[in-house]
Amino acid sequence: MIPLHDRNPTRRRAVVTILLIAVNVVVFVFVQPSTSDVEKNAEFTYERAAIPCELTTGRPLTVQEAVATANGQGDEQCGTFPDSPELYPHKILALSVLSSMFLHGGWVHLGGNMLFLWVFGNNVEDRLGRVRYLVFYLLAGLVATATYVLLQPHSTVPLIGASGAIAGVMGAYLIWYPDVPILTLVFVVPINIRARWLLIFWFLSQFFIGPDQGVAWGAHVGGFVFGVVAALLLRQDRRDTYRLAG
């Protein structure tokens, strides 16, 4: 199911959401190497993306750990080559957690994430205000990454994408706007689905994603739960009365 549009007008232009989308697109088009250049893209990703093994051990991957992972010898090569030199010894691990949120694996990955961010982000930004929304978005991404690392601490596969942070936005939307109709593409048919059912279905579907599908479901779950909890805590922090459009 693909959300296309929600019937939930905002009071202000979603400046931060638009800027986040713009930054993600600019990074993908002008900063990341072309996805057709597999070797350069892999080098770029390993140098800049968050990798659970690095965050749990506090040191960059070794050359052999990265090579073994890239060659399909297993996703958990952490510590298997202790004598191998570090691949990127000057990599700033804390910064990699942030940069990962703005890297994507292809046009479909980028387009899907930005669509979800636009559909759900503008109203969450409208409710929180621009500064608090940006802080909320970044915190959701950090929690999403932390959840993924806790679930797969020995993984040597880079984690990329904005979906963990966007999942936090979706969790907040579920709490604040559960009855808003979302025009959703179901197979090839556009139908209106209440936000609560669409978002609950999306959340539950994460637990049925296979380990070989290349999707960081743990990050999605962590980000979504963060968004739900934060929205519940901020539920009474309301400046106006919400009215359902339509």
Coordinates of C-alpha atoms in Angstrom, one line a residue:
M1 CA 0.0 0.0 0.0
I2 CA 1.4 3.4 -1.0
P3 CA 0.0 6.6 0.5
L4 CA -0.5 9.3 -2.0
H5 CA -2.2 12.2 -0.2
D6 CA -3.9 13.0 3.1
R7 CA -7.0 15.2 3.6
N8 CA -5.4 17.1 6.5
P9 CA -4.7 20.8 5.7
T10 CA -1.9 22.7 7.4
R11 CA -1.7 26.2 8.7
R12 CA 1.8 26.9 7.6
R13 CA 4.1 25.9 4.7
A14 CA 6.1 22.8 5.7
V15 CA 9.5 24.5 5.3
V16 CA 11.6 21.9 7.3
T17 CA 9.9 19.0 5.5
I18 CA 10.6 20.5 2.1
L19 CA 14.2 21.2 3.1
L20 CA 14.7 17.7 4.4
I21 CA 13.4 16.3 1.1
A22 CA 15.7 18.7 -0.8
V23 CA 18.8 17.7 1.2
N24 CA 18.1 14.0 0.6
V25 CA 17.6 14.6 -3.1
V26 CA 20.7 16.8 -3.4
V27 CA 22.9 14.3 -1.5
F28 CA 21.7 11.4 -3.7
V29 CA 22.1 13.2 -7.0
F30 CA 25.2 15.3 -6.4
V31 CA 27.1 13.7 -3.5
Q32 CA 26.7 10.0 -3.7
P33 CA 28.4 8.2 -6.6
S34 CA 26.2 6.8 -9.3
T35 CA 24.5 3.5 -8.2
S36 CA 25.7 2.0 -11.5
D37 CA 29.3 2.3 -10.3
V38 CA 29.1 -0.5 -7.8
E39 CA 32.7 -0.2 -6.5
K40 CA 32.7 3.5 -5.9
N41 CA 29.3 3.5 -4.4
A42 CA 30.3 0.7 -2.0
E43 CA 33.5 2.6 -1.0
F44 CA 31.5 5.8 -0.4
T45 CA 28.9 4.0 1.7
Y46 CA 31.4 2.1 3.9
E47 CA 33.3 5.3 4.6
R48 CA 30.3 7.4 5.6
A49 CA 27.4 5.1 6.7
A50 CA 26.7 3.8 10.2
I51 CA 27.7 0.2 10.6
P52 CA 26.6 -1.7 13.8
C53 CA 29.9 -3.5 14.3
E54 CA 31.7 -0.1 14.3
L55 CA 29.3 1.4 16.8
T56 CA 29.5 -1.5 19.2
T57 CA 33.3 -1.9 19.0
G58 CA 34.1 1.7 18.8
R59 CA 36.5 1.2 15.8
P60 CA 36.2 1.3 12.0
L61 CA 35.8 -2.0 10.0
T62 CA 38.9 -3.7 8.9
V63 CA 39.7 -4.2 5.2
Q64 CA 39.0 -7.9 5.4
E65 CA 35.7 -7.5 7.3
A66 CA 34.4 -5.1 4.6
V67 CA 35.7 -7.3 1.8
A68 CA 34.1 -10.4 3.2
T69 CA 30.8 -8.6 3.7
A70 CA 30.8 -7.1 0.2
N71 CA 31.6 -10.5 -1.3
G72 CA 28.6 -12.1 0.3
Q73 CA 30.5 -14.2 2.8
G74 CA 28.1 -13.2 5.6
D75 CA 26.6 -10.1 7.3
E76 CA 28.3 -10.6 10.6
Q77 CA 32.0 -10.5 10.0
C78 CA 32.7 -8.4 13.1
G79 CA 35.9 -9.4 14.7
T80 CA 36.7 -12.2 12.3
F81 CA 39.9 -10.6 11.0
P82 CA 41.6 -9.0 14.0
D83 CA 44.9 -8.6 12.3
S84 CA 43.6 -6.8 9.2
P85 CA 44.2 -3.0 9.0
E86 CA 41.2 -0.6 9.4
L87 CA 39.5 0.3 6.1
Y88 CA 38.9 4.0 7.0
P89 CA 40.9 4.7 10.2
H90 CA 39.9 8.4 10.3
K91 CA 36.2 7.7 10.0
I92 CA 34.1 9.6 12.6
L93 CA 31.7 7.0 13.9
A94 CA 29.3 9.4 15.6
L95 CA 29.0 11.5 12.4
S96 CA 28.2 8.4 10.4
V97 CA 25.0 7.9 12.4
L98 CA 23.8 11.3 11.1
S99 CA 25.1 11.0 7.6
S100 CA 23.4 7.6 7.2
M101 CA 20.0 9.3 7.4
F102 CA 20.7 11.2 4.2
L103 CA 22.0 8.3 2.0
H104 CA 19.9 6.1 -0.2
G105 CA 20.4 3.0 -2.2
G106 CA 18.6 4.0 -5.4
W107 CA 15.8 6.1 -6.9
V108 CA 13.0 3.7 -5.6
H109 CA 14.5 3.8 -2.1
L110 CA 14.8 7.6 -2.2
G111 CA 11.4 8.2 -3.9
G112 CA 9.5 6.0 -1.5
N113 CA 11.0 7.6 1.6
M114 CA 10.4 11.1 0.4
L115 CA 6.8 10.4 -0.5
F116 CA 6.1 9.0 3.0
L117 CA 7.9 12.0 4.5
W118 CA 5.8 14.5 2.5
V119 CA 2.5 12.8 3.2
F120 CA 3.0 12.5 7.0
G121 CA 5.7 15.1 7.7
N122 CA 3.9 18.3 6.9
N123 CA 1.2 17.9 9.5
V124 CA 3.6 16.7 12.2
E125 CA 5.8 19.8 11.5
D126 CA 2.7 22.0 11.6
R127 CA 1.8 20.7 15.1
L128 CA 5.3 20.7 16.6
G129 CA 6.7 23.9 15.0
R130 CA 9.8 24.0 12.7
V131 CA 12.6 23.8 15.3
R132 CA 11.0 21.1 17.5
Y133 CA 10.1 19.1 14.4
L134 CA 13.6 19.1 13.2
V135 CA 14.9 18.0 16.6
F136 CA 12.1 15.3 16.7
Y137 CA 13.1 14.0 13.2
L138 CA 16.7 13.7 14.1
L139 CA 16.1 12.0 17.4
A140 CA 13.8 9.5 15.7
G141 CA 16.6 8.7 13.3
L142 CA 19.0 8.2 16.2
V143 CA 16.7 6.0 18.1
A144 CA 16.0 4.0 14.9
T145 CA 19.7 3.4 14.4
A146 CA 20.2 2.5 18.1
T147 CA 17.4 -0.1 17.9
Y148 CA 18.9 -1.6 14.8
V149 CA 22.4 -1.8 16.4
L150 CA 20.9 -3.4 19.5
L151 CA 19.2 -6.1 17.5
Q152 CA 22.2 -6.7 15.2
P153 CA 25.3 -5.6 17.1
H154 CA 27.7 -7.7 15.0
S155 CA 26.4 -6.7 11.6
T156 CA 29.0 -5.4 9.2
V157 CA 26.4 -4.2 6.7
P158 CA 26.1 -0.3 6.3
L159 CA 22.7 1.1 7.4
I160 CA 21.4 3.8 5.0
G161 CA 18.2 5.7 4.5
A162 CA 15.8 8.2 6.1
S163 CA 13.1 5.5 6.8
G164 CA 13.9 5.2 10.5
A165 CA 13.4 9.0 11.1
I166 CA 10.3 8.9 8.8
A167 CA 8.9 6.0 10.8
G168 CA 9.1 8.3 13.9
V169 CA 7.0 10.9 12.0
M170 CA 4.5 8.2 11.1
G171 CA 4.2 7.1 14.7
A172 CA 3.4 10.6 15.8
Y173 CA 0.9 11.0 13.0
L174 CA -0.9 7.8 14.2
I175 CA -1.4 9.3 17.6
W176 CA -2.4 12.9 16.6
Y177 CA -4.4 12.2 13.4
P178 CA -5.7 8.7 13.5
D179 CA -9.0 9.4 11.7
V180 CA -7.6 11.4 8.7
P181 CA -8.4 9.8 5.4
I182 CA -5.3 8.8 3.4
L183 CA -5.7 8.4 -0.3
T184 CA -3.7 5.1 -0.7
L185 CA -2.8 3.1 -3.8
V186 CA -3.7 -0.5 -3.1
F187 CA -2.3 -2.6 -5.9
V188 CA -3.5 -0.3 -8.7
V189 CA -6.6 1.1 -7.1
P190 CA -6.6 4.4 -5.1
I191 CA -8.9 4.2 -2.1
N192 CA -9.3 6.3 1.1
I193 CA -8.0 4.5 4.3
R194 CA -8.1 6.0 7.8
A195 CA -4.6 6.8 9.0
R196 CA -4.9 4.5 12.0
W197 CA -5.4 1.4 9.8
L198 CA -2.8 2.2 7.2
L199 CA -0.1 3.0 9.8
I200 CA -0.9 0.0 12.0
F201 CA -0.8 -2.2 9.0
W202 CA 2.6 -0.7 8.0
F203 CA 4.0 -1.2 11.5
L204 CA 2.9 -4.8 11.8
S205 CA 4.2 -5.6 8.3
Q206 CA 7.7 -4.8 9.5
F207 CA 7.7 -8.0 11.6
F208 CA 7.1 -10.1 8.5
I209 CA 10.1 -8.8 6.5
G210 CA 12.6 -11.5 5.8
P211 CA 16.2 -11.1 6.9
D212 CA 17.4 -11.4 3.2
Q213 CA 15.2 -8.6 1.9
G214 CA 17.8 -5.9 2.7
V215 CA 15.3 -3.9 4.8
A216 CA 16.3 -2.6 8.3
W217 CA 13.0 -3.5 9.9
G218 CA 14.4 -3.0 13.4
A219 CA 15.2 0.6 12.6
H220 CA 11.6 1.1 11.4
V221 CA 10.1 -0.4 14.5
G222 CA 12.4 1.6 16.8
G223 CA 11.7 4.9 15.0
F224 CA 7.9 4.3 14.9
V225 CA 7.7 3.4 18.6
F226 CA 9.7 6.5 19.5
G227 CA 7.3 8.6 17.5
V228 CA 4.3 7.1 19.2
V229 CA 5.8 7.6 22.7
A230 CA 6.9 11.1 22.0
A231 CA 3.4 12.0 20.5
L232 CA 1.7 10.6 23.6
L233 CA 3.9 12.6 25.9
L234 CA 3.2 15.8 23.8
R235 CA -0.5 15.1 23.3
Q236 CA -1.6 17.8 25.7
D237 CA 0.9 20.3 24.2
R238 CA -1.7 21.8 21.7
R239 CA -2.0 25.3 20.5
D240 CA -5.2 25.0 18.7
T241 CA -8.2 22.6 18.1
Y242 CA -7.8 20.0 15.4
R243 CA -10.6 19.7 12.9
L244 CA -10.9 16.8 10.5
A245 CA -11.1 17.9 6.9
G246 CA -13.9 16.1 5.1

